Amino acid sequence: MLNKIEHVALAVADLDAAVAHYADTWGLEVEHRERVEDQGVEEAMLPLGDSYLQLLGATGPDTTVGRFLATRGEGLHHIAYEVDDLPAALAGLKDKGVRLIDEAPRRGGRGHLVAFVHPKGNHGLLVELIQRPRSG
Ligand code: CO
């Protein structure tokens, strides 16, 4: 069901500062940057091999990531697994009684379809399932 780790997402307090840090310290450059208003995030995607590091800033304090930063500070926020068929993956998890944050796919950055799986019942890890846009 899972193809690969598509990205590892880090919540950061200052996206510009984090982008500069990852360029200076790790030599990673931003390939794509986007504000996703309905998720309250601004994300920078840094290619790393066949996957990405995602730096995730909040668009304001009253957003999911804003609240995460206020309570837990910066650090690992979620891991995204790539799937070919997101609706089928969600249906399969639902059948297994897995707690979903998104029952149906929604639009994420880069035109991808995404859905989040609740960390409770998943050993504390927030998982994002992601399906690339169909080409052609
Ligand atoms: Co993500």
mmCIF file of C-alpha atoms and ligand atoms in Angstrom:
data_model
loop_
_atom_site.group_PDB
_atom_site.id
_atom_site.type_symbol
_atom_site.label_atom_id
_atom_site.label_comp_id
_atom_site.label_asym_id
_atom_site.label_seq_id
_atom_site.Cartn_x
_atom_site.Cartn_y
_atom_site.Cartn_z
ATOM 1 C CA MET A 1 0.000 0.000 0.000
ATOM 2 C CA LEU A 2 2.809 2.464 0.837
ATOM 3 C CA ASN A 3 5.264 3.389 -1.925
ATOM 4 C CA LYS A 4 7.824 5.383 0.028
ATOM 5 C CA ILE A 5 8.367 8.184 2.506
ATOM 6 C CA GLU A 6 7.389 11.215 0.431
ATOM 7 C CA HIS A 7 8.458 13.734 3.036
ATOM 8 C CA VAL A 8 9.384 14.263 6.654
ATOM 9 C CA ALA A 9 7.817 17.448 8.023
ATOM 10 C CA LEU A 10 9.336 19.682 10.661
ATOM 11 C CA ALA A 11 7.335 22.424 12.352
ATOM 12 C CA VAL A 12 9.433 25.598 12.454
ATOM 13 C CA ALA A 13 8.809 28.938 14.143
ATOM 14 C CA ASP A 14 10.427 31.074 11.425
ATOM 15 C CA LEU A 15 10.292 29.592 7.930
ATOM 16 C CA ASP A 16 12.820 32.011 6.393
ATOM 17 C CA ALA A 17 15.311 31.322 9.182
ATOM 18 C CA ALA A 18 14.805 27.556 8.855
ATOM 19 C CA VAL A 19 15.258 27.693 5.059
ATOM 20 C CA ALA A 20 18.510 29.650 5.527
ATOM 21 C CA HIS A 21 19.702 27.187 8.200
ATOM 22 C CA TYR A 22 19.059 24.152 6.012
ATOM 23 C CA ALA A 23 20.882 25.785 3.093
ATOM 24 C CA ASP A 24 23.904 26.865 5.169
ATOM 25 C CA THR A 25 24.196 23.836 7.434
ATOM 26 C CA TRP A 26 22.942 20.940 5.316
ATOM 27 C CA GLY A 27 23.268 22.244 1.761
ATOM 28 C CA LEU A 28 19.598 21.637 1.010
ATOM 29 C CA GLU A 29 17.831 24.040 -1.341
ATOM 30 C CA VAL A 30 14.142 24.862 -1.656
ATOM 31 C CA GLU A 31 12.493 23.405 -4.761
ATOM 32 C CA HIS A 32 8.975 24.583 -3.969
ATOM 33 C CA ARG A 33 7.398 26.960 -1.493
ATOM 34 C CA GLU A 34 3.684 27.479 -1.033
ATOM 35 C CA ARG A 35 1.110 28.864 1.366
ATOM 36 C CA VAL A 36 -1.813 26.489 1.836
ATOM 37 C CA GLU A 37 -4.347 28.850 3.363
ATOM 38 C CA ASP A 38 -7.029 26.325 4.295
ATOM 39 C CA GLN A 39 -4.450 24.318 6.254
ATOM 40 C CA GLY A 40 -2.959 27.427 7.841
ATOM 41 C CA VAL A 41 0.563 26.524 6.743
ATOM 42 C CA GLU A 42 3.376 27.743 4.573
ATOM 43 C CA GLU A 43 5.591 24.906 3.422
ATOM 44 C CA ALA A 44 9.023 24.734 1.841
ATOM 45 C CA MET A 45 9.984 21.484 0.099
ATOM 46 C CA LEU A 46 13.697 20.580 0.080
ATOM 47 C CA PRO A 47 14.594 17.586 -2.116
ATOM 48 C CA LEU A 48 16.668 14.938 -0.364
ATOM 49 C CA GLY A 49 17.309 11.882 -2.511
ATOM 50 C CA ASP A 50 13.990 10.480 -3.676
ATOM 51 C CA SER A 51 12.090 12.264 -0.880
ATOM 52 C CA TYR A 52 11.739 15.709 0.633
ATOM 53 C CA LEU A 53 12.301 17.463 3.866
ATOM 54 C CA GLN A 54 9.300 19.707 4.466
ATOM 55 C CA LEU A 55 9.746 22.818 6.586
ATOM 56 C CA LEU A 56 6.355 23.804 7.898
ATOM 57 C CA GLY A 57 5.542 27.239 9.234
ATOM 58 C CA ALA A 58 2.203 28.454 10.590
ATOM 59 C CA THR A 59 0.297 31.302 8.922
ATOM 60 C CA GLY A 60 -0.870 32.422 12.379
ATOM 61 C CA PRO A 61 -1.078 31.337 16.033
ATOM 62 C CA ASP A 62 -4.652 30.034 15.706
ATOM 63 C CA THR A 63 -3.803 27.239 13.260
ATOM 64 C CA THR A 64 -2.963 23.571 13.750
ATOM 65 C CA VAL A 65 0.765 24.165 13.356
ATOM 66 C CA GLY A 66 0.615 27.432 15.331
ATOM 67 C CA ARG A 67 -0.907 25.577 18.287
ATOM 68 C CA PHE A 68 1.604 22.735 17.875
ATOM 69 C CA LEU A 69 4.494 25.221 18.057
ATOM 70 C CA ALA A 70 2.997 26.948 21.103
ATOM 71 C CA THR A 71 2.605 23.717 23.080
ATOM 72 C CA ARG A 72 5.463 21.529 21.853
ATOM 73 C CA GLY A 73 7.893 23.864 20.120
ATOM 74 C CA GLU A 74 9.783 23.111 16.951
ATOM 75 C CA GLY A 75 10.456 19.580 15.806
ATOM 76 C CA LEU A 76 9.092 16.555 13.985
ATOM 77 C CA HIS A 77 5.476 17.189 13.009
ATOM 78 C CA HIS A 78 4.516 14.342 10.667
ATOM 79 C CA ILE A 79 5.761 11.812 8.136
ATOM 80 C CA ALA A 80 4.088 11.551 4.738
ATOM 81 C CA TYR A 81 3.752 8.203 2.985
ATOM 82 C CA GLU A 82 3.040 8.145 -0.739
ATOM 83 C CA VAL A 83 0.193 5.951 -1.974
ATOM 84 C CA ASP A 84 -1.173 5.339 -5.490
ATOM 85 C CA ASP A 85 -4.841 5.365 -4.516
ATOM 86 C CA LEU A 86 -5.660 7.563 -1.536
ATOM 87 C CA PRO A 87 -9.415 6.839 -1.323
ATOM 88 C CA ALA A 88 -8.685 3.094 -1.323
ATOM 89 C CA ALA A 89 -5.985 3.520 1.326
ATOM 90 C CA LEU A 90 -8.386 5.485 3.559
ATOM 91 C CA ALA A 91 -11.127 2.890 3.095
ATOM 92 C CA GLY A 92 -8.702 0.125 4.046
ATOM 93 C CA LEU A 93 -7.618 1.936 7.210
ATOM 94 C CA LYS A 94 -11.207 2.684 8.154
ATOM 95 C CA ASP A 95 -12.032 -1.021 7.825
ATOM 96 C CA LYS A 96 -9.223 -1.730 10.289
ATOM 97 C CA GLY A 97 -10.660 0.774 12.766
ATOM 98 C CA VAL A 98 -7.802 3.246 12.411
ATOM 99 C CA ARG A 99 -8.708 6.745 13.593
ATOM 100 C CA LEU A 100 -8.588 9.199 10.701
ATOM 101 C CA ILE A 101 -8.385 12.974 10.891
ATOM 102 C CA ASP A 102 -9.543 13.237 7.261
ATOM 103 C CA GLU A 103 -12.198 10.774 6.161
ATOM 104 C CA ALA A 104 -11.839 11.984 2.577
ATOM 105 C CA PRO A 105 -8.873 13.317 0.596
ATOM 106 C CA ARG A 106 -8.339 17.056 0.482
ATOM 107 C CA ARG A 107 -6.031 19.316 -1.506
ATOM 108 C CA GLY A 108 -2.505 19.743 -0.169
ATOM 109 C CA GLY A 109 0.520 21.570 -1.546
ATOM 110 C CA ARG A 110 1.808 20.949 -5.087
ATOM 111 C CA GLY A 111 -1.670 19.876 -6.229
ATOM 112 C CA HIS A 112 -1.397 16.619 -4.286
ATOM 113 C CA LEU A 113 -4.289 14.906 -2.570
ATOM 114 C CA VAL A 114 -3.642 14.404 1.132
ATOM 115 C CA ALA A 115 -5.302 12.963 4.237
ATOM 116 C CA PHE A 116 -4.055 12.753 7.820
ATOM 117 C CA VAL A 117 -4.204 9.756 10.140
ATOM 118 C CA HIS A 118 -4.555 10.472 13.861
ATOM 119 C CA PRO A 119 -1.471 9.864 16.026
ATOM 120 C CA LYS A 120 -3.644 8.189 18.674
ATOM 121 C CA GLY A 121 -3.802 4.533 17.737
ATOM 122 C CA ASN A 122 -0.682 4.978 15.593
ATOM 123 C CA HIS A 123 1.940 4.913 18.353
ATOM 124 C CA GLY A 124 2.014 8.688 18.562
ATOM 125 C CA LEU A 125 2.968 9.453 14.969
ATOM 126 C CA LEU A 126 0.896 11.840 12.869
ATOM 127 C CA VAL A 127 0.888 10.348 9.368
ATOM 128 C CA GLU A 128 -0.028 12.104 6.136
ATOM 129 C CA LEU A 129 -1.012 9.975 3.161
ATOM 130 C CA ILE A 130 -0.274 11.651 -0.128
ATOM 131 C CA GLN A 131 -1.197 10.912 -3.713
ATOM 132 C CA ARG A 132 0.544 12.653 -6.600
ATOM 133 C CA PRO A 133 -1.592 14.398 -9.215
ATOM 134 C CA ARG A 134 -2.321 12.051 -12.087
ATOM 135 C CA SER A 135 -0.151 13.000 -15.024
ATOM 136 C CA GLY A 136 -1.685 13.501 -18.463
HETATM 137 CO CO CO B 1 3.170 17.148 4.846
#
